[in-house]
Amino acid sequence: MKIKPIIILGISLLFCLLQNPTFAQGTDKNESQKIMKGTVLNSKDNTPLANVSIKLLNSKKGTTSKADGSFSIEIKNGDKVEFSRVDMISKTVVLKESNNIVLLQESENNLNDVLVIAYGNQKRNSFTGAIGTIKNTTIESAPNASVQETLQGNMAGVQSTNATGQAGGVPQIRIRGIGSINASATPLYVIDGIPVVSGDISGLNSNTIAGLNANDIQSMTVLKDASATSLYGSRAANGVILITTKTGFSGKAKINFTYQKGYNNNTLAPEQKTLNTEEYLQYYKEGWVNSGKPATSFDSLLTANGINRSVNTDWFNEILRQGQYSQYNLNASGGNEKNTYFISGSYYKSDATTKGIDYDKATFRVNVNSELTKRLNVKAGFSGSFQRTSNFLGGSFFANPIRAMYRLAPWLPVYKSDGTYDLSYNSGYNPVAVIQTTNRNAKTYNFSANTSAKYEIAKGLTFEGTYALDFNHAFKSIYYDPGVGNLYIAVGGAIENYSQDITNWVATNIIRYKKEFDTKNTFEAFAGYEAQKRSDVDISIEVNGIAPGTTTPAGGSSPVLTTGTGTGNTLISKFLNTNYTYDDRFFVSGSLREDASSRFARNFRSAIFWSAGTGWNIHNESFFKSNWVNELKLRASYGYTGNQGIDNFESQGLYSAGSDYNLQSGLSLTQLSNDNLTWEKNIPLNIGLDFSLLKGRISGSVEWYDRTSSNLLISQSIPSLNGVSSVTVNNGAMKNSGVEITISSVNISPSSPKGFKWVTDFNFTTNRNRITDIDSAYAGSAAYDRRIGNDFYTHFQRGYAGVNPANGEALWYTSSAKDSTTNVFTTALPRITQGSALPKFYTGMTNSFSYQDFKLSFQLYAYWGNTIYDQYGYFQKSDANIGFSDQSNGLSKYEYARRWTTPGQITDVPKPVFLGTQSSNASYESSRFLYDGSYIRLRDITLSYNLPKSFLAKAKINSAKVYVRGQNLYTYTVDKRFNTDPEVSVDGTMSQRPPVFSTLLFGLDINF
Amino acid sequence: MKNKYIITLFTIAVSLIACNKDFLDIKPEQSVLTEDVFSNMSASRATVNGLYSLMQSSSYYGRDAMVIPEVLSDNMTRSVKTGNRYTGMNTMTHTATDANVTRMWSQIYRVVTNANAIIANEAKINTAASALQKEEALQLVGEAYAVRALAYFDLIKFFARPLNHTSDGSHLGVPLVLLPITSISEVVYPARNTAKEVYDRIYLDIEEALKRLPASGNVLYNGVTSNTLQKIRFNTFSTLALKTRVAIYTEDWQKAIDASNLVIASGKYTLYPYGSMEQDFRNQNSSESIFEVANNTNDNAGTDSYAYLSSQSGYGELLGTRQTMNSKSTGTTLSTFKGLYDTYSNTDVRRNFISLGNRNSLGGEVNVPLCLKYINISTNMENIKVIRLSEMYLSRAEARARLAVKNADANSLNSSLVDINLIRKSRDTASATKAFTASLLAVPPTGAIKATALLDSIIVERRKEFALEGHRLFDLNRTQTSYVKINAAGNSTSRLIQYSATTSSYYYRTILPIPVTQVQNNPKMVQNPGF
């Protein structure tokens, strides 16, 4: 209804500027002009650089280099010419010779970099916000299934962790801390300008973003502060990840082929394994004696419990394996002056180190760009991906093989004497049988198409329209064999099918205006309108009583579930962005966005988000004279963004279907209405300093940020006699603050193109999360202490005080000061604030050495100062208290070796007591199962060799590279008690998930 | 100037899309907005189906309302080979943080609040009904009243001391929430009403239900009488049967007799024949059933079902008690203990529901009573029996015997004997030749027992008849009977629950605590003593 004043303001402003008499001003002609020719080369390997923008510094006239790096430009004597390309360090030279060779160096955070930002590009020089970028060279050859994984250790301010060792699973990304409680805390993903669907849409831990082929990516940019993100308004609170795909360059067609082949291996150390039969029975014998029974009667106990000590099953061996890894990628690009193209296809496969957890994907992409007239440019992109993933039930399910791996006793045989699976334990879920017979797989498809047209209305004034469809389809099929698992034996097996379609339409119209008033004042602005609609539909079918040999629901004799749902949301937005530059010294920017979302109550449906930023290039000041400081820029930004990441109809009072009775439809109240429900507010403040020292040898930035999130969408508990036990309200506030440091340093610079070179990239992040306001009725997790002043993931359990050296009994603290203990669990202080699941800092450092045709680079990654809680610890470590159970073998060899055996022994592992009650019970939740989560990891190491050109010329190959690469090859953990990989979910829980693995591969990269 | 046109056109285009208000108004697709629910008859009917559906939950009639009163009593114990279900209750150490307790409280109140909304929208439902549907519209609201009466009756049994705990019923009952709550502005934080107030409301709701339900006992569906719905939805006779049960708990003996007379006289229900009781009990809409909660394949609670918990093909961890379980390992026995299995003679058909067998688990108990009333874990097509005809006879027998003792009325005693003997004979062939005789005399004539001893026999008969159906704890509570709880089937110590007739020395854990979260988030909520 309302035509928002912003648009009117923005457009009027443009009109005013159109009237400006200087608008139509042309460039002066000069008589002493001549044509200069030359070639632009990459300083790294002397290969030609295409599509380098070549501009006269004073008149901004220019051209671009061709595919062979050649260019010709008309200049007058003494003209300075600037050479720039997104991924290279810009260079300004005075062309003198008739045939100039211009060497450009690949950029490492340079102020001349052209940044991909919200709805456009901007030079780092004039940008006032905080962003991080990753180059395509870093993304391309990393063996990660999901491109987000490459953020780990490569960027300050971005916490990236894989909660499970399932390739293609959803990596958890948190930008500048946790800013939400019940609403989504994940960033917005924008691919080629289109906000896309992210996350798991199949229900089998698949990830739509993993459908991207890493080799198609030109750059990945993470927007962190208000200046960078506020143009995404109500979805910007948790940061934005912009991904730009490759386009072609004019010139001869280029073909690139890459191949990788390798293996995934377990990172678990031998001492992390559980006990073998001999150790296990020794342990239980001690427990038997400790319970006051004679050692001589132990053998008859074994007989009574049906334990066959000749069986020694290694469950780790039965469930884990070495996984296959391979990747193929082929792309072609090229074009002429007016039309360019990029076409690619790829196949990727990575099977986890847990048997039966497999992943593969295939992708294709076509990007074309055409200059129809001098003023009209059109672009189109089309891409498709197919991902296939398979896994098992997780967590506490009997059918979770990882659960079985940690718990099952070694004296249980896999097979009976007749060769069939032994189903007498673990409720019939023999894990080997589960792996063999269960089939849970999901296929995720993505088809994206976007077209855009850019029209230059007048000089400096352009209109851009982009229309895009992002279509995602997921199909999940699950088969539980009628012969395995008590539940499925009882119901004759089960088949579930699930299908979901998500259609996401986006239309964006933008008017841009740029005006240089004189040599010192530049004004740029754009105003836009965006509409987005997302619709989801799904269908679910579940049947029991499976006919032998059938694998679809048609094979079932009794239907259990047939359902389908639909939902959707819409967003209408208007936005305005302005930048003003004075003399390359001062920069001011501001942006406004108004979002109206269908998700919120009608009274609070729309809101205005904004940001203001400023920058000062100190090095351009006349007073600033330094030989070793080449660039110094101070910038600050402040603003307001939002988070609308809640369910589509969360503000409405709802009666939901599904309470059917006697096959007749039923409705029951499931949600109370909240007429005042609205966005979370996020107010980020950022102060940053960019620097470049020693002629660019060392460059980097230091940022301080403070992010206040309020109006948090939380689930508030109400007395359940109201019919529901919680309501969603805006209540609560959090603060995240910290420091980010990014430094790139060329430690040793080669004197010749193939000389020895040593480059270090370093980033370091601290984050402190603090709850500043929370309602006492907040219905939070009992595992965390969410009080004002604490951080969001503060662990909260009884305090374990170790073992009484005198008698081997477990002790717990009875005071939060930890100065008194008890041996009776129930009399311990119910809960003590333990450490936090959030790290004190995380840091990554990459060192690259190159000499001649060899290159070695390795990345170290550290995640430090966090704690991890094993919520299944008390089941796994029962200290023989539950007697002979099929599921009591959770003690690792490391802990077994440390168990209390003799008086006076100082240890933290209590003595076993057969059927005892003192140390362990299935509800003895204590800090005994809390681990120091700090680790340092050799995240990545690559050794590559460029094959000699002379050798390749015969095969008409331009360049070829072979390499070996390893990921996660070595990990140092502070806490040795761990029985899994330390890379776990952000919330610091272990949860019996498949452990993260290491990858070792051989790679080949050929360019024709 | 051409450019100006383009910009103007664009601006207009933008504002046109921006004016499209519908773009932002998206309606949910598998839910109905609260304000739209009672605007048509089919939606109103669906809300009543919703009430019964909520009763199917494993936290209510689907499991816990049946299991908890048994596992807290002398009828049931839990296997040593088990998960962690009912750990606290089995050892009588349950606390206010018990998850089953919390879920049950919430689930029953969900039934209450959904019924409240139907009752409050009576006028709207009536308006939306066509002429043909007016009677059904009335019935829907009547059902809501009956369901609410049952829900409050269950709440007060589980969460409050029995009515006779105080002479005037002034002790704490449960909060009465009677108005609909659909918006967060309507959320309430009420205090607990007294037990008497709750029972008064239950009677009021029953009367309101009887006013609206078709007197014929028919259940209307879409304006037409439905035979298939008569036992799985409340009708006049199941409401009267509920009234009979409530009257036994409030000791309104004449009321119990009057209401049960109407149910029995309706002729709609017949006792299971001796030979087919075991099978008939598990059938849907069985002859004896007055009110049952339907369970179709679609309602399959899977591993959360009562059947899965009972069946040796499922968890199978519920066991009946047996005399031999009495303090096996400690060597001491408690003479007051009577195992459930041992209450039956070997000719009693009901013993088939508790036959001896072995736990289907390595190291599990052997030769123990298995719980076999609900065992269908493949289709779950066993309706949960909430009220059966036998209860009408046993309640009438008890009411008549109570009045006989109170008024020294020999006629009452004789009619009580007719009822109790009817049930005994139809269940146990041996009883056919051993009919009870009783006398009001202090010393009865040969072959007869005293009237007070007859009352004890009636309670024992109820134990046999309703074993595993969620009655035992409440029969013990309302009759203030001491009992022995077996907390592990054979290898641990038993526990004597001291529960004397004086209300001052009752054992507080024979009822459930108010869930701790409900005490924490409601300042007016008072916890039950002891917890």
PDB file of C-alpha atoms in Angstrom, chain B residues 28-209:
ATOM      1  CA  PRO B  28      -0.842 -22.004   6.553  1.00  0.00           C
ATOM      2  CA  GLU B  29      -1.612 -25.140   4.564  1.00  0.00           C
ATOM      3  CA  GLN B  30      -1.755 -27.924   7.124  1.00  0.00           C
ATOM      4  CA  SER B  31      -3.076 -25.830   9.959  1.00  0.00           C
ATOM      5  CA  VAL B  32      -6.151 -23.703  10.405  1.00  0.00           C
ATOM      6  CA  LEU B  33      -5.983 -20.238  11.895  1.00  0.00           C
ATOM      7  CA  THR B  34      -7.621 -20.216  15.314  1.00  0.00           C
ATOM      8  CA  GLU B  35     -10.196 -17.644  14.239  1.00  0.00           C
ATOM      9  CA  ASP B  36     -11.370 -19.882  11.381  1.00  0.00           C
ATOM     10  CA  VAL B  37     -11.793 -23.131  13.292  1.00  0.00           C
ATOM     11  CA  PHE B  38     -15.395 -23.127  14.461  1.00  0.00           C
ATOM     12  CA  SER B  39     -16.790 -21.433  11.398  1.00  0.00           C
ATOM     13  CA  ASN B  40     -17.916 -24.658   9.761  1.00  0.00           C
ATOM     14  CA  MET B  41     -19.269 -27.960  10.947  1.00  0.00           C
ATOM     15  CA  SER B  42     -16.552 -30.169   9.520  1.00  0.00           C
ATOM     16  CA  ALA B  43     -13.839 -28.163  11.266  1.00  0.00           C
ATOM     17  CA  SER B  44     -15.797 -28.266  14.533  1.00  0.00           C
ATOM     18  CA  ARG B  45     -16.179 -32.019  14.161  1.00  0.00           C
ATOM     19  CA  ALA B  46     -12.456 -32.276  13.540  1.00  0.00           C
ATOM     20  CA  THR B  47     -11.724 -30.478  16.819  1.00  0.00           C
ATOM     21  CA  VAL B  48     -13.739 -33.121  18.669  1.00  0.00           C
ATOM     22  CA  ASN B  49     -11.800 -35.857  16.890  1.00  0.00           C
ATOM     23  CA  GLY B  50      -8.750 -33.919  18.044  1.00  0.00           C
ATOM     24  CA  LEU B  51      -9.789 -34.425  21.682  1.00  0.00           C
ATOM     25  CA  TYR B  52      -9.881 -38.195  21.357  1.00  0.00           C
ATOM     26  CA  SER B  53      -6.705 -38.152  19.329  1.00  0.00           C
ATOM     27  CA  LEU B  54      -4.926 -36.378  22.174  1.00  0.00           C
ATOM     28  CA  MET B  55      -6.155 -39.146  24.458  1.00  0.00           C
ATOM     29  CA  GLN B  56      -4.337 -41.704  22.269  1.00  0.00           C
ATOM     30  CA  SER B  57      -0.981 -40.244  23.304  1.00  0.00           C
ATOM     31  CA  SER B  58       1.461 -42.558  25.033  1.00  0.00           C
ATOM     32  CA  SER B  59       1.471 -39.963  27.812  1.00  0.00           C
ATOM     33  CA  TYR B  60      -2.221 -40.573  28.374  1.00  0.00           C
ATOM     34  CA  TYR B  61      -4.420 -43.536  27.477  1.00  0.00           C
ATOM     35  CA  GLY B  62      -1.932 -44.802  24.909  1.00  0.00           C
ATOM     36  CA  ARG B  63       0.342 -46.009  27.706  1.00  0.00           C
ATOM     37  CA  ASP B  64       1.114 -43.984  30.804  1.00  0.00           C
ATOM     38  CA  ALA B  65      -2.414 -43.647  32.194  1.00  0.00           C
ATOM     39  CA  MET B  66      -2.559 -47.437  32.047  1.00  0.00           C
ATOM     40  CA  VAL B  67       0.972 -48.294  33.165  1.00  0.00           C
ATOM     41  CA  ILE B  68       1.698 -45.781  35.921  1.00  0.00           C
ATOM     42  CA  PRO B  69      -1.139 -46.834  38.276  1.00  0.00           C
ATOM     43  CA  GLU B  70       0.012 -50.429  37.844  1.00  0.00           C
ATOM     44  CA  VAL B  71       3.758 -49.932  38.189  1.00  0.00           C
ATOM     45  CA  LEU B  72       3.205 -47.807  41.319  1.00  0.00           C
ATOM     46  CA  SER B  73       1.032 -50.551  42.816  1.00  0.00           C
ATOM     47  CA  ASP B  74       1.480 -54.155  43.901  1.00  0.00           C
ATOM     48  CA  ASN B  75       0.401 -55.410  40.456  1.00  0.00           C
ATOM     49  CA  MET B  76       3.420 -54.682  38.348  1.00  0.00           C
ATOM     50  CA  THR B  77       7.165 -54.484  38.464  1.00  0.00           C
ATOM     51  CA  ARG B  78       9.842 -53.920  35.915  1.00  0.00           C
ATOM     52  CA  SER B  79      12.313 -56.387  34.546  1.00  0.00           C
ATOM     53  CA  VAL B  80      15.993 -56.101  35.444  1.00  0.00           C
ATOM     54  CA  LYS B  81      16.670 -56.246  31.709  1.00  0.00           C
ATOM     55  CA  THR B  82      15.376 -52.923  30.698  1.00  0.00           C
ATOM     56  CA  GLY B  83      15.896 -49.460  29.408  1.00  0.00           C
ATOM     57  CA  ASN B  84      15.234 -46.641  31.809  1.00  0.00           C
ATOM     58  CA  ARG B  85      11.490 -46.410  31.518  1.00  0.00           C
ATOM     59  CA  TYR B  86       9.611 -45.911  34.822  1.00  0.00           C
ATOM     60  CA  THR B  87      12.806 -46.352  36.834  1.00  0.00           C
ATOM     61  CA  GLY B  88      11.740 -43.905  39.526  1.00  0.00           C
ATOM     62  CA  MET B  89       8.188 -45.143  39.765  1.00  0.00           C
ATOM     63  CA  ASN B  90       9.190 -48.784  39.916  1.00  0.00           C
ATOM     64  CA  THR B  91      11.304 -48.083  42.963  1.00  0.00           C
ATOM     65  CA  MET B  92       8.832 -45.569  44.375  1.00  0.00           C
ATOM     66  CA  THR B  93      11.473 -42.860  44.148  1.00  0.00           C
ATOM     67  CA  HIS B  94       9.865 -40.819  41.415  1.00  0.00           C
ATOM     68  CA  THR B  95      10.446 -37.105  41.636  1.00  0.00           C
ATOM     69  CA  ALA B  96       8.991 -33.906  40.274  1.00  0.00           C
ATOM     70  CA  THR B  97      11.475 -33.992  37.398  1.00  0.00           C
ATOM     71  CA  ASP B  98      10.198 -37.323  36.075  1.00  0.00           C
ATOM     72  CA  ALA B  99       9.662 -36.908  32.334  1.00  0.00           C
ATOM     73  CA  ASN B 100       6.620 -39.188  32.202  1.00  0.00           C
ATOM     74  CA  VAL B 101       4.955 -37.145  34.920  1.00  0.00           C
ATOM     75  CA  THR B 102       5.621 -33.892  33.094  1.00  0.00           C
ATOM     76  CA  ARG B 103       4.334 -35.239  29.818  1.00  0.00           C
ATOM     77  CA  MET B 104       1.190 -36.681  31.360  1.00  0.00           C
ATOM     78  CA  TRP B 105       0.306 -33.413  33.083  1.00  0.00           C
ATOM     79  CA  SER B 106       0.785 -31.484  29.854  1.00  0.00           C
ATOM     80  CA  GLN B 107      -1.062 -33.986  27.718  1.00  0.00           C
ATOM     81  CA  ILE B 108      -4.161 -34.182  29.905  1.00  0.00           C
ATOM     82  CA  TYR B 109      -4.309 -30.402  30.129  1.00  0.00           C
ATOM     83  CA  ARG B 110      -4.041 -30.252  26.334  1.00  0.00           C
ATOM     84  CA  VAL B 111      -7.220 -32.312  26.272  1.00  0.00           C
ATOM     85  CA  VAL B 112      -8.797 -29.902  28.765  1.00  0.00           C
ATOM     86  CA  THR B 113      -7.885 -26.722  26.892  1.00  0.00           C
ATOM     87  CA  ASN B 114      -9.005 -28.129  23.555  1.00  0.00           C
ATOM     88  CA  ALA B 115     -12.306 -29.121  25.146  1.00  0.00           C
ATOM     89  CA  ASN B 116     -12.590 -25.627  26.669  1.00  0.00           C
ATOM     90  CA  ALA B 117     -12.406 -24.067  23.225  1.00  0.00           C
ATOM     91  CA  ILE B 118     -15.196 -26.293  21.904  1.00  0.00           C
ATOM     92  CA  ILE B 119     -17.402 -25.572  24.916  1.00  0.00           C
ATOM     93  CA  ALA B 120     -16.785 -21.810  24.675  1.00  0.00           C
ATOM     94  CA  ASN B 121     -17.667 -21.811  20.973  1.00  0.00           C
ATOM     95  CA  GLU B 122     -20.981 -23.619  21.410  1.00  0.00           C
ATOM     96  CA  ALA B 123     -22.986 -20.761  19.908  1.00  0.00           C
ATOM     97  CA  LYS B 124     -20.646 -20.455  16.934  1.00  0.00           C
ATOM     98  CA  ILE B 125     -20.748 -24.195  16.279  1.00  0.00           C
ATOM     99  CA  ASN B 126     -24.510 -24.157  16.466  1.00  0.00           C
ATOM    100  CA  THR B 127     -24.763 -21.210  14.071  1.00  0.00           C
ATOM    101  CA  ALA B 128     -22.540 -22.872  11.508  1.00  0.00           C
ATOM    102  CA  ALA B 129     -24.565 -26.094  11.612  1.00  0.00           C
ATOM    103  CA  SER B 130     -27.273 -26.733   9.050  1.00  0.00           C
ATOM    104  CA  ALA B 131     -30.755 -27.681  10.258  1.00  0.00           C
ATOM    105  CA  LEU B 132     -29.908 -31.334   9.817  1.00  0.00           C
ATOM    106  CA  GLN B 133     -26.737 -30.892  11.823  1.00  0.00           C
ATOM    107  CA  LYS B 134     -28.127 -29.010  14.849  1.00  0.00           C
ATOM    108  CA  GLU B 135     -28.449 -32.135  16.966  1.00  0.00           C
ATOM    109  CA  GLU B 136     -24.927 -33.181  16.085  1.00  0.00           C
ATOM    110  CA  ALA B 137     -23.649 -29.696  16.913  1.00  0.00           C
ATOM    111  CA  LEU B 138     -25.167 -30.097  20.360  1.00  0.00           C
ATOM    112  CA  GLN B 139     -23.638 -33.565  20.676  1.00  0.00           C
ATOM    113  CA  LEU B 140     -20.158 -32.272  19.814  1.00  0.00           C
ATOM    114  CA  VAL B 141     -20.272 -29.848  22.731  1.00  0.00           C
ATOM    115  CA  GLY B 142     -21.720 -32.603  24.923  1.00  0.00           C
ATOM    116  CA  GLU B 143     -18.755 -34.801  24.054  1.00  0.00           C
ATOM    117  CA  ALA B 144     -16.370 -31.981  24.921  1.00  0.00           C
ATOM    118  CA  TYR B 145     -17.985 -31.750  28.372  1.00  0.00           C
ATOM    119  CA  ALA B 146     -17.704 -35.522  28.872  1.00  0.00           C
ATOM    120  CA  VAL B 147     -14.081 -35.584  27.750  1.00  0.00           C
ATOM    121  CA  ARG B 148     -13.266 -32.678  30.051  1.00  0.00           C
ATOM    122  CA  ALA B 149     -14.934 -34.494  32.943  1.00  0.00           C
ATOM    123  CA  LEU B 150     -12.786 -37.577  32.288  1.00  0.00           C
ATOM    124  CA  ALA B 151      -9.637 -35.466  31.906  1.00  0.00           C
ATOM    125  CA  TYR B 152     -10.171 -33.662  35.228  1.00  0.00           C
ATOM    126  CA  PHE B 153     -11.053 -36.958  36.885  1.00  0.00           C
ATOM    127  CA  ASP B 154      -7.759 -38.430  35.685  1.00  0.00           C
ATOM    128  CA  LEU B 155      -5.829 -35.324  36.710  1.00  0.00           C
ATOM    129  CA  ILE B 156      -7.174 -35.379  40.232  1.00  0.00           C
ATOM    130  CA  LYS B 157      -6.554 -39.114  40.617  1.00  0.00           C
ATOM    131  CA  PHE B 158      -2.935 -38.816  39.534  1.00  0.00           C
ATOM    132  CA  PHE B 159      -1.961 -35.473  41.016  1.00  0.00           C
ATOM    133  CA  ALA B 160      -4.033 -35.129  44.212  1.00  0.00           C
ATOM    134  CA  ARG B 161      -4.860 -37.182  47.288  1.00  0.00           C
ATOM    135  CA  PRO B 162      -8.204 -39.005  47.100  1.00  0.00           C
ATOM    136  CA  LEU B 163     -11.284 -37.035  48.033  1.00  0.00           C
ATOM    137  CA  ASN B 164     -11.604 -38.785  51.395  1.00  0.00           C
ATOM    138  CA  HIS B 165      -8.132 -37.518  52.381  1.00  0.00           C
ATOM    139  CA  THR B 166      -9.938 -34.663  54.169  1.00  0.00           C
ATOM    140  CA  SER B 167     -13.468 -34.893  55.465  1.00  0.00           C
ATOM    141  CA  ASP B 168     -14.635 -31.898  53.437  1.00  0.00           C
ATOM    142  CA  GLY B 169     -12.378 -32.378  50.389  1.00  0.00           C
ATOM    143  CA  SER B 170     -10.604 -29.087  51.168  1.00  0.00           C
ATOM    144  CA  HIS B 171      -7.136 -30.381  50.323  1.00  0.00           C
ATOM    145  CA  LEU B 172      -5.417 -29.398  47.113  1.00  0.00           C
ATOM    146  CA  GLY B 173      -6.851 -30.690  43.864  1.00  0.00           C
ATOM    147  CA  VAL B 174      -5.685 -29.446  40.486  1.00  0.00           C
ATOM    148  CA  PRO B 175      -6.171 -26.021  38.869  1.00  0.00           C
ATOM    149  CA  LEU B 176      -9.458 -25.703  37.024  1.00  0.00           C
ATOM    150  CA  VAL B 177      -8.848 -24.104  33.650  1.00  0.00           C
ATOM    151  CA  LEU B 178     -12.225 -23.654  31.987  1.00  0.00           C
ATOM    152  CA  LEU B 179     -11.827 -20.840  29.469  1.00  0.00           C
ATOM    153  CA  PRO B 180     -10.202 -21.200  26.040  1.00  0.00           C
ATOM    154  CA  ILE B 181      -6.655 -19.928  25.561  1.00  0.00           C
ATOM    155  CA  THR B 182      -5.666 -19.078  21.999  1.00  0.00           C
ATOM    156  CA  SER B 183      -3.394 -16.059  22.294  1.00  0.00           C
ATOM    157  CA  ILE B 184      -0.410 -15.341  24.511  1.00  0.00           C
ATOM    158  CA  SER B 185      -2.427 -12.530  26.105  1.00  0.00           C
ATOM    159  CA  GLU B 186      -4.813 -15.169  27.484  1.00  0.00           C
ATOM    160  CA  VAL B 187      -2.173 -17.305  29.202  1.00  0.00           C
ATOM    161  CA  VAL B 188      -3.093 -18.101  32.808  1.00  0.00           C
ATOM    162  CA  TYR B 189      -1.061 -18.845  35.936  1.00  0.00           C
ATOM    163  CA  PRO B 190      -3.743 -20.341  38.183  1.00  0.00           C
ATOM    164  CA  ALA B 191      -3.599 -21.774  41.709  1.00  0.00           C
ATOM    165  CA  ARG B 192      -4.828 -25.262  42.557  1.00  0.00           C
ATOM    166  CA  ASN B 193      -8.513 -25.634  43.326  1.00  0.00           C
ATOM    167  CA  THR B 194      -9.580 -27.861  46.187  1.00  0.00           C
ATOM    168  CA  ALA B 195     -10.349 -31.507  45.523  1.00  0.00           C
ATOM    169  CA  LYS B 196     -14.010 -30.894  46.220  1.00  0.00           C
ATOM    170  CA  GLU B 197     -14.179 -28.029  43.728  1.00  0.00           C
ATOM    171  CA  VAL B 198     -12.654 -30.268  41.078  1.00  0.00           C
ATOM    172  CA  TYR B 199     -15.075 -33.120  41.756  1.00  0.00           C
ATOM    173  CA  ASP B 200     -17.995 -30.672  41.755  1.00  0.00           C
ATOM    174  CA  ARG B 201     -16.882 -29.460  38.338  1.00  0.00           C
ATOM    175  CA  ILE B 202     -16.582 -33.041  37.085  1.00  0.00           C
ATOM    176  CA  TYR B 203     -20.181 -33.729  38.092  1.00  0.00           C
ATOM    177  CA  LEU B 204     -21.299 -30.443  36.521  1.00  0.00           C
ATOM    178  CA  ASP B 205     -19.564 -31.326  33.262  1.00  0.00           C
ATOM    179  CA  ILE B 206     -21.152 -34.783  33.266  1.00  0.00           C
ATOM    180  CA  GLU B 207     -24.594 -33.233  33.686  1.00  0.00           C
ATOM    181  CA  GLU B 208     -23.879 -30.688  30.916  1.00  0.00           C
ATOM    182  CA  ALA B 209     -22.786 -33.543  28.681  1.00  0.00           C
TER     183      ALA B 209
END
